[in-house]
Structures are given as C-alpha cells and as structure tokens.
Amino acid sequence: MEELLKTGITLKDHDESRQGEALMLDGKQGNTKGRKLYIESYGCAMNFSDSEIVASVMIDMGFETTANYKEADVIFINTCSIRENAEQRVRNRLREFGAIKKTKKDAVIGVLGCMAERLKAKFLEEEKLVDLVVGPDAYRDLPSLINQADEGAKAVNVLLSREETYADISPIRLNSNGISAFISIMRGCDNMCSFCVVPFTRGRERSRDAHSIVQEAKELSQAGYREVTLLGQNVDSYKWASEDGSQSVNFAQLLAMVAEVDPQMRVRFSTSHPKDITDEVLHTMAKYHNICKYIHLPVQSGNSRILEKMNRTYDREWYLERVDAIRGILPNCAISTDVIVGFCSETEEEHHDTLSIMKLVGYDFAYMFKYSERPGTLAAKRFEDDVPEEVKSRRLDEVIAQQQASAHQQLQKQIGKVQEVLIDGYSKKSKHDFSGRNDQNATVIFPVDERFQPGNYVKVLAESCTKATLIGKIID
Ligand code: SAH
Ligand code: SF4
Ligand code: F3S
C-alpha cells in the first residue's frame, strides 16, 4: 500500500484497505457439485460488488465457497488496473495461487475484472498458470467458461457490453457484517479523464433499472441491513428510462426512492463528479434524514491548467463553487476527495494550488496518490510522465500532512456534539468498546452498553478525538 495513503478515512465505500480480503460465505447454498470456489477482490467498491454477482452465478452452478484458497477447486482473483502497483500486487498473488497446481493439477485459476479486461488474452501468455480471463461484463458466461477450463482449454471472455447491469442477479453478500451493503446502480464510465484506465476496463456508462435498485434496497432492509451505499463511477450522471419512455429517473430522484424504502436504513453513495453534482441532489439529501450527509467529491488537482490536462472538465473555481453550494445547502456535510500528485508537467506552483484547495475546503477524508501512467490512456499517449519519482513522493508527503491537519480539525469540530451513530461492531482494540460511524462517516468509539448491539443506532456524545477517530459515550 505504498502509494495509497489514507488519512482520517473510515469510509467503507471506497476503501482500498479492503484489498485482498478473502471473501467468504457459509457455503450452505447450492452444492450440487460440491466444488469449492475461492474469490479474492482488489480495487474499488465496484469490484467488491461484482464479486458478489460472481459468487451468485457460481453458487447457481453448484459451487460452495471457501475462505482458504488451498482447498479450492476454482480460484478467482478480481483485479484492479488503476495504478501500476495495484497490478503488481495481483501478479504477486497469482504466483502464490499458482503453486497449488503442483498438488492439484485440475485446479482452475481465473483472473476477473479490470486487469483481465485491460490485458485480455495477453494475460494467458504473461501468466502461464492462468486458465480463465473474464472481463467485468462477462460474468454471466462463467458457466460455459468453467466448462471450457474443465476440458483443459484456456478460456477468455472480455466482451464489454452497452447494456449489461446484472440487474436481475441477486448478489450473494460476501464478508458482510449484515449491516452495510453495496448496491451497484450503474456500470462503466463515459468520462475520459486523461489519467484513467476505467473507461477502457469498464466500458460505456449504463444505468441500472431503478425499480431493480429499489427492490434490492427493500430486500436488504427486510434482511435487517441498516446502510446501503449506491455505487457508480459517476453517480450524478445516473439516468434510467423505462422502455416505453413513460418514466425516467435521475440520480436525485433515485436517491429519494431509495431513501423512502426504510427511514431506518441509511443511504450513502459514491462517487460524485464535480462537473455533474446538482443542487437537486443536495436538496434531496437535505430533505431525507437517512441520506447521510457525506459526499465524496474527488478534486484530483487544485490547479486549473492541470485539471484541463486531466480532462476533468471543471476548473478550480467551478469546484469551489460546488463546495460552496454543498456548504450552503448542507451545512453539516462531510466532504472527501481523491488527489493525484505529480501529474504530467505539474510545477511546484501548481502543486501548491492543490495544497491550498485542500486547506480551503478542509476535507474530512482524502485518498492521495502519486500519478501512475496507465498504458492506453490519453495521458500516456499525449504527455510525458516527467515529474521525477522523488518529487512525487515529496509532494505526496506534503498533501498527506495537509490532509492530516484538516482531518483533525474537522474531528475537533464534532467534540461536544451529540452524534447519531450506527454501531458497526466492536473496536479492533478492545471488546469493551463499540465502533460505529456517524452521519458524516467518521468512526466513533465508545464503551459497550449492553442494551445495544451492532446494527443499532445510538446517540453518542463526542468527548475527544485521536488523529482519525472520535471518542465518546452513549447518552440516553
Ligand atoms: N470515478 C471516480 C474515480 C475512480 S478511480 C472519479 O472520477 O472521481 C479512483 C481514484 O484513483 C481517482 O479519483 C484518482 O484519484 C485515482 N487514479 C485514477 N487513475 C490514476 C492514475 N493513473 N494514477 C494515480 N491515481 C489514479
Ligand atoms: Fe476515471 Fe474520470 Fe471516469 Fe472517474 S470519471 S472513472 S477518474 S474516467
Ligand atoms: Fe480498479 Fe477497475 Fe475499480 S481499475 S478502481 S477495480 S473500476
């Protein structure tokens, strides 16, 4: 995780710290063949959400799942291409998985997701132990691809689709605490940020049927879930219309529809694009108590020339105007960001514009990255990756220091205030403390009170804070 640095982050909806988690479930469903599947996911929440679709397809085929790859018959690795080190991590892991073939000759190793899409059949040449290469829009084809692999053939399906949303497939919730779940509302991305590989790995943007989203939210509510996060690369451009054209739903309307499913179920979403986030969305957030007051609004850079080169289609002033709109309509809303340092030709002065915008906005959380050139992107074709590695590292240190200061300041503002906290579980450090999150997605730690359990909402008075966590106590 050398490049991904998180400061004051607790959000789960975009948390690459979950990379490499083994996803497991109890394996009770299906079992006609009793073969075992192990699946490991890397990258963004969309990938974790896709693994839940994959598990559903595989369980329908009769697979059980296992949390131990050594006992698996099929090993899937759902991959990310966003930065070079994300791909490196996957290749290292594949070496470990490959060793299993020495003892289990018919084990099948499949590479899914964004790296599969980026490298296509080339993957089979580069990594000889891989049997399957499956892109993010091809998961319905897994039964036939597994059959081909079983017959000893190498199988590849990396077709991207303009329609696929997996709307009718019920995800199998993996590694779930039974409290929070993701709902994919769209796939792909039609933006062409010059640094970004996602449009190439995920294809064209398409929105999922609004009714299937509401239905999934209802099922989660009935199953006792207390928080859903609506996922898309650019949720503000969500747009769905019924086939006969009689109904169309934009993101603000979808938010309202999901919020109305269950007032006791929190609604979060990610990611908002600064060029597309509307006042209508902000007013909808203000109207519903259960839509969390938290927006992930990646700025990438604080300098307008760099933003133009990045093809973000907004400038510094536009971004700051959107932040003002958020502050005006939602005074208590937390804002988080993504920042890239050392993009092609970034000068010292331009880097300082990033530091200054971070200071001006005062982000609650931030994900900060060194620019990593991705093959095939506009930036790779047109610009030179000319900021030296040591300069990138130093700039990254500077944005981290800035963010640590902002995050701490934001937390301190909460001290003395009563927070509505959803209990997620127990503190990692002590079984005597609960850990939960407030509306703004800050982690709050407080002593266990036997009247409550994970999944409950409690009122917590914040009394102090560490660098990234509020400390408090339950009040009646
Ligand atoms: N759709 C989201 C971003 C998804 S990728 C958005 O538009 O905001 C998550 C983050 O990874 C991006 O916001 C960006 O900060 C970072 N990222 C993407 N490509 C990168 C690259 N080539 N090098 C470094 N960071 C990158
Ligand atoms: Fe990548 Fe830009 Fe699309 Fe985000 S909006 S996924 S950064 S191309
Ligand atoms: Fe990575 Fe693909 Fe997500 S490149 S960040 S897993 S969309």
Coordinates of C-alpha atoms in Angstrom, one line a residue, residues 40-284:
E40 CA -10.3 -12.5 -3.7
S41 CA -11.1 -8.9 -4.7
Y42 CA -8.9 -5.9 -5.3
G43 CA -9.6 -2.3 -6.2
C44 CA -12.7 -0.2 -5.7
A45 CA -16.1 -1.0 -4.2
M46 CA -17.5 -1.8 -7.7
N47 CA -15.2 -4.7 -7.8
F48 CA -16.2 -6.0 -4.4
S49 CA -19.8 -5.6 -5.5
D50 CA -19.1 -7.5 -8.8
S51 CA -17.6 -10.4 -6.8
E52 CA -21.0 -10.7 -5.1
I53 CA -22.5 -11.2 -8.6
V54 CA -19.8 -13.7 -9.5
A55 CA -20.5 -15.7 -6.3
S56 CA -24.2 -15.7 -7.1
V57 CA -23.5 -17.1 -10.6
M58 CA -21.1 -19.7 -9.3
I59 CA -23.4 -20.8 -6.5
D60 CA -26.2 -21.3 -9.0
M61 CA -23.8 -23.7 -10.8
G62 CA -23.4 -25.7 -7.6
F63 CA -20.2 -24.3 -6.2
E64 CA -19.6 -23.8 -2.5
T65 CA -17.3 -21.1 -1.3
T66 CA -14.2 -21.4 0.9
A67 CA -12.1 -18.8 2.7
N68 CA -9.0 -21.0 2.2
Y69 CA -7.6 -21.0 -1.4
K70 CA -5.6 -24.1 -0.7
E71 CA -8.7 -26.2 -0.5
A72 CA -10.3 -24.5 -3.5
D73 CA -11.0 -26.2 -6.9
V74 CA -11.5 -22.8 -8.5
I75 CA -9.6 -19.7 -7.5
F76 CA -10.8 -16.3 -8.8
I77 CA -8.9 -13.1 -8.4
N78 CA -11.0 -10.0 -9.2
T79 CA -8.4 -7.4 -10.2
C80 CA -7.8 -3.7 -10.5
S81 CA -5.7 -1.7 -13.0
I82 CA -6.0 1.7 -11.6
R83 CA -2.3 2.1 -10.7
E84 CA 0.7 0.0 -11.6
N85 CA 1.2 -1.2 -8.1
A86 CA -2.4 -2.5 -8.0
E87 CA -1.5 -4.7 -10.9
Q88 CA 1.8 -5.7 -9.3
R89 CA 0.1 -6.9 -6.2
V90 CA -2.2 -9.1 -8.3
R91 CA 0.7 -10.7 -10.1
N92 CA 2.5 -11.5 -6.9
R93 CA -0.6 -13.1 -5.5
L94 CA -1.0 -15.2 -8.7
R95 CA 2.4 -16.7 -8.1
E96 CA 1.2 -17.9 -4.7
F97 CA -2.0 -19.3 -6.2
G98 CA -0.1 -21.0 -9.0
A99 CA 1.8 -23.2 -6.5
I100 CA -1.5 -25.0 -5.8
K101 CA -1.3 -26.6 -9.3
K102 CA 1.7 -28.7 -8.2
T103 CA -0.6 -30.7 -5.9
K104 CA -3.9 -30.2 -7.6
K105 CA -3.5 -30.5 -11.3
D106 CA -7.1 -29.7 -12.2
A107 CA -7.4 -26.6 -10.1
V108 CA -8.7 -23.7 -12.2
I109 CA -7.3 -20.2 -11.8
G110 CA -9.3 -17.3 -13.1
V111 CA -8.5 -13.6 -13.5
L112 CA -11.5 -11.4 -13.4
G113 CA -12.2 -7.7 -13.5
C114 CA -10.2 -4.7 -14.8
M115 CA -6.8 -6.3 -15.4
A116 CA -8.5 -9.1 -17.3
E117 CA -10.2 -6.5 -19.5
R118 CA -7.0 -4.5 -20.0
L119 CA -4.7 -7.3 -20.9
K120 CA -7.2 -9.7 -22.5
A121 CA -5.7 -12.9 -24.0
K122 CA -2.2 -11.4 -23.4
F123 CA -2.7 -12.4 -19.8
L124 CA -2.5 -16.1 -20.7
E125 CA 0.9 -15.5 -22.4
E126 CA 2.2 -13.5 -19.5
E127 CA 0.9 -15.7 -16.7
K128 CA 1.0 -19.3 -17.8
L129 CA -0.8 -20.7 -14.7
V130 CA -4.0 -18.7 -15.5
D131 CA -6.8 -20.7 -17.1
L132 CA -9.6 -18.1 -17.4
V133 CA -9.6 -14.4 -18.2
V134 CA -13.0 -12.8 -17.7
G135 CA -13.9 -9.2 -18.1
P136 CA -16.4 -7.3 -15.9
D137 CA -19.3 -7.6 -18.3
A138 CA -18.9 -11.3 -19.0
Y139 CA -19.8 -12.9 -15.6
R140 CA -23.0 -14.5 -17.0
D141 CA -20.7 -16.5 -19.2
L142 CA -18.9 -18.1 -16.3
P143 CA -20.7 -21.5 -16.5
S144 CA -19.5 -22.0 -20.1
L145 CA -16.0 -20.7 -19.4
I146 CA -15.6 -23.0 -16.4
N147 CA -16.7 -25.9 -18.6
Q148 CA -14.1 -25.0 -21.2
A149 CA -11.4 -24.8 -18.5
D150 CA -12.5 -28.2 -17.1
E151 CA -12.0 -29.6 -20.5
G152 CA -8.4 -28.3 -20.4
A153 CA -8.9 -25.3 -22.7
K154 CA -7.9 -21.8 -21.8
A155 CA -11.0 -19.6 -21.8
V156 CA -11.3 -15.9 -22.4
N157 CA -14.3 -13.6 -22.5
V158 CA -13.6 -9.9 -22.3
L159 CA -16.5 -8.6 -24.3
L160 CA -17.8 -5.3 -23.0
S161 CA -21.5 -4.6 -23.2
R162 CA -23.5 -1.5 -23.6
E163 CA -26.4 -2.9 -21.7
E164 CA -25.2 -5.4 -19.0
T165 CA -26.1 -4.2 -15.5
Y166 CA -26.7 -7.6 -13.9
A167 CA -30.0 -6.1 -12.6
D168 CA -31.7 -9.5 -12.3
I169 CA -28.9 -11.3 -10.4
S170 CA -29.2 -11.2 -6.7
P171 CA -25.8 -10.6 -5.2
I172 CA -24.5 -13.1 -2.6
R173 CA -23.4 -10.8 0.2
L174 CA -19.8 -11.6 0.9
N175 CA -17.9 -10.9 4.0
S176 CA -20.9 -9.0 5.2
N177 CA -21.5 -7.8 8.7
G178 CA -25.2 -7.9 7.9
I179 CA -25.4 -4.1 8.5
S180 CA -23.9 -2.4 5.4
A181 CA -24.2 -3.4 1.8
F182 CA -23.3 -2.0 -1.6
I183 CA -25.8 -1.6 -4.4
S184 CA -24.4 -1.1 -7.9
I185 CA -26.6 1.5 -9.7
M186 CA -24.6 1.8 -12.9
R187 CA -21.6 0.5 -14.7
G188 CA -18.8 1.9 -16.9
C189 CA -17.8 5.5 -17.4
D190 CA -18.2 7.9 -20.3
N191 CA -15.8 10.4 -19.0
M192 CA -12.3 10.4 -20.4
C193 CA -10.1 11.7 -17.6
S194 CA -6.8 11.5 -19.3
F195 CA -5.0 9.6 -16.5
C196 CA -7.7 7.0 -16.0
V197 CA -7.9 3.4 -17.3
V198 CA -11.5 2.8 -16.1
P199 CA -13.3 3.8 -19.4
F200 CA -11.1 1.1 -21.1
T201 CA -11.6 -1.6 -18.5
R202 CA -15.3 -1.0 -17.7
G203 CA -16.7 0.3 -21.0
R204 CA -19.5 2.6 -21.6
E205 CA -21.7 4.1 -18.9
R206 CA -25.1 2.5 -18.4
S207 CA -27.7 2.9 -15.7
R208 CA -29.5 0.0 -14.0
D209 CA -33.3 -0.2 -13.9
A210 CA -34.4 2.0 -11.0
H211 CA -37.0 -0.5 -9.9
S212 CA -34.5 -3.3 -9.5
I213 CA -32.4 -1.0 -7.4
V214 CA -35.3 -0.1 -5.1
Q215 CA -36.2 -3.8 -4.9
E216 CA -32.7 -4.7 -3.9
A217 CA -32.8 -2.0 -1.2
K218 CA -36.1 -3.4 0.1
E219 CA -34.7 -6.9 0.3
L220 CA -31.7 -5.6 2.2
S221 CA -34.0 -3.7 4.6
Q222 CA -36.1 -6.8 5.2
A223 CA -32.9 -8.8 5.9
G224 CA -32.0 -6.3 8.6
Y225 CA -29.4 -4.2 6.8
R226 CA -29.1 -0.7 8.1
E227 CA -27.0 1.0 5.5
V228 CA -26.7 0.9 1.7
T229 CA -24.2 2.5 -0.5
L230 CA -25.2 3.2 -4.1
L231 CA -22.2 2.7 -6.4
G232 CA -21.1 4.1 -9.7
Q233 CA -18.1 5.8 -11.1
N234 CA -20.1 9.0 -11.6
V235 CA -23.4 8.6 -9.8
D236 CA -24.7 12.1 -10.7
S237 CA -25.0 11.1 -14.3
Y238 CA -27.3 8.2 -13.4
K239 CA -30.2 8.3 -15.8
W240 CA -32.7 5.5 -16.4
A241 CA -35.8 5.4 -18.6
S242 CA -38.5 2.8 -18.8
E243 CA -38.7 1.0 -22.2
D244 CA -41.9 2.7 -23.2
G245 CA -40.4 6.1 -22.2
S246 CA -43.2 6.8 -19.7
Q247 CA -40.8 7.1 -16.7
S248 CA -37.4 8.5 -16.4
V249 CA -35.3 8.7 -13.2
N250 CA -32.3 10.8 -12.5
F251 CA -29.9 10.4 -9.6
A252 CA -31.7 12.8 -7.2
Q253 CA -35.0 11.0 -7.9
L254 CA -33.3 7.6 -7.4
L255 CA -31.8 8.8 -4.1
A256 CA -35.3 9.8 -2.9
M257 CA -36.8 6.5 -4.0
V258 CA -34.1 4.5 -2.1
A259 CA -34.4 6.8 1.0
E260 CA -38.1 6.1 1.2
V261 CA -37.6 2.3 1.3
D262 CA -36.9 2.4 5.0
P263 CA -36.3 5.6 7.1
Q264 CA -34.2 3.4 9.5
M265 CA -31.8 2.5 6.7
R266 CA -29.0 4.9 5.9
V267 CA -28.3 5.7 2.2
R268 CA -24.8 6.6 1.1
F269 CA -23.4 6.9 -2.4
S270 CA -20.1 7.2 -4.3
T271 CA -18.6 8.7 -6.5
S272 CA -19.8 12.2 -7.2
H273 CA -18.2 14.0 -10.1
P274 CA -17.8 17.8 -9.5
K275 CA -18.9 18.6 -13.0
D276 CA -22.2 16.7 -12.6
I277 CA -23.4 17.1 -9.0
T278 CA -26.6 19.1 -9.0
D279 CA -28.3 21.3 -6.4
E280 CA -31.3 18.9 -6.8
V281 CA -29.1 16.1 -5.4
L282 CA -28.1 18.4 -2.5
H283 CA -31.7 19.4 -1.8
T284 CA -32.8 15.8 -1.8

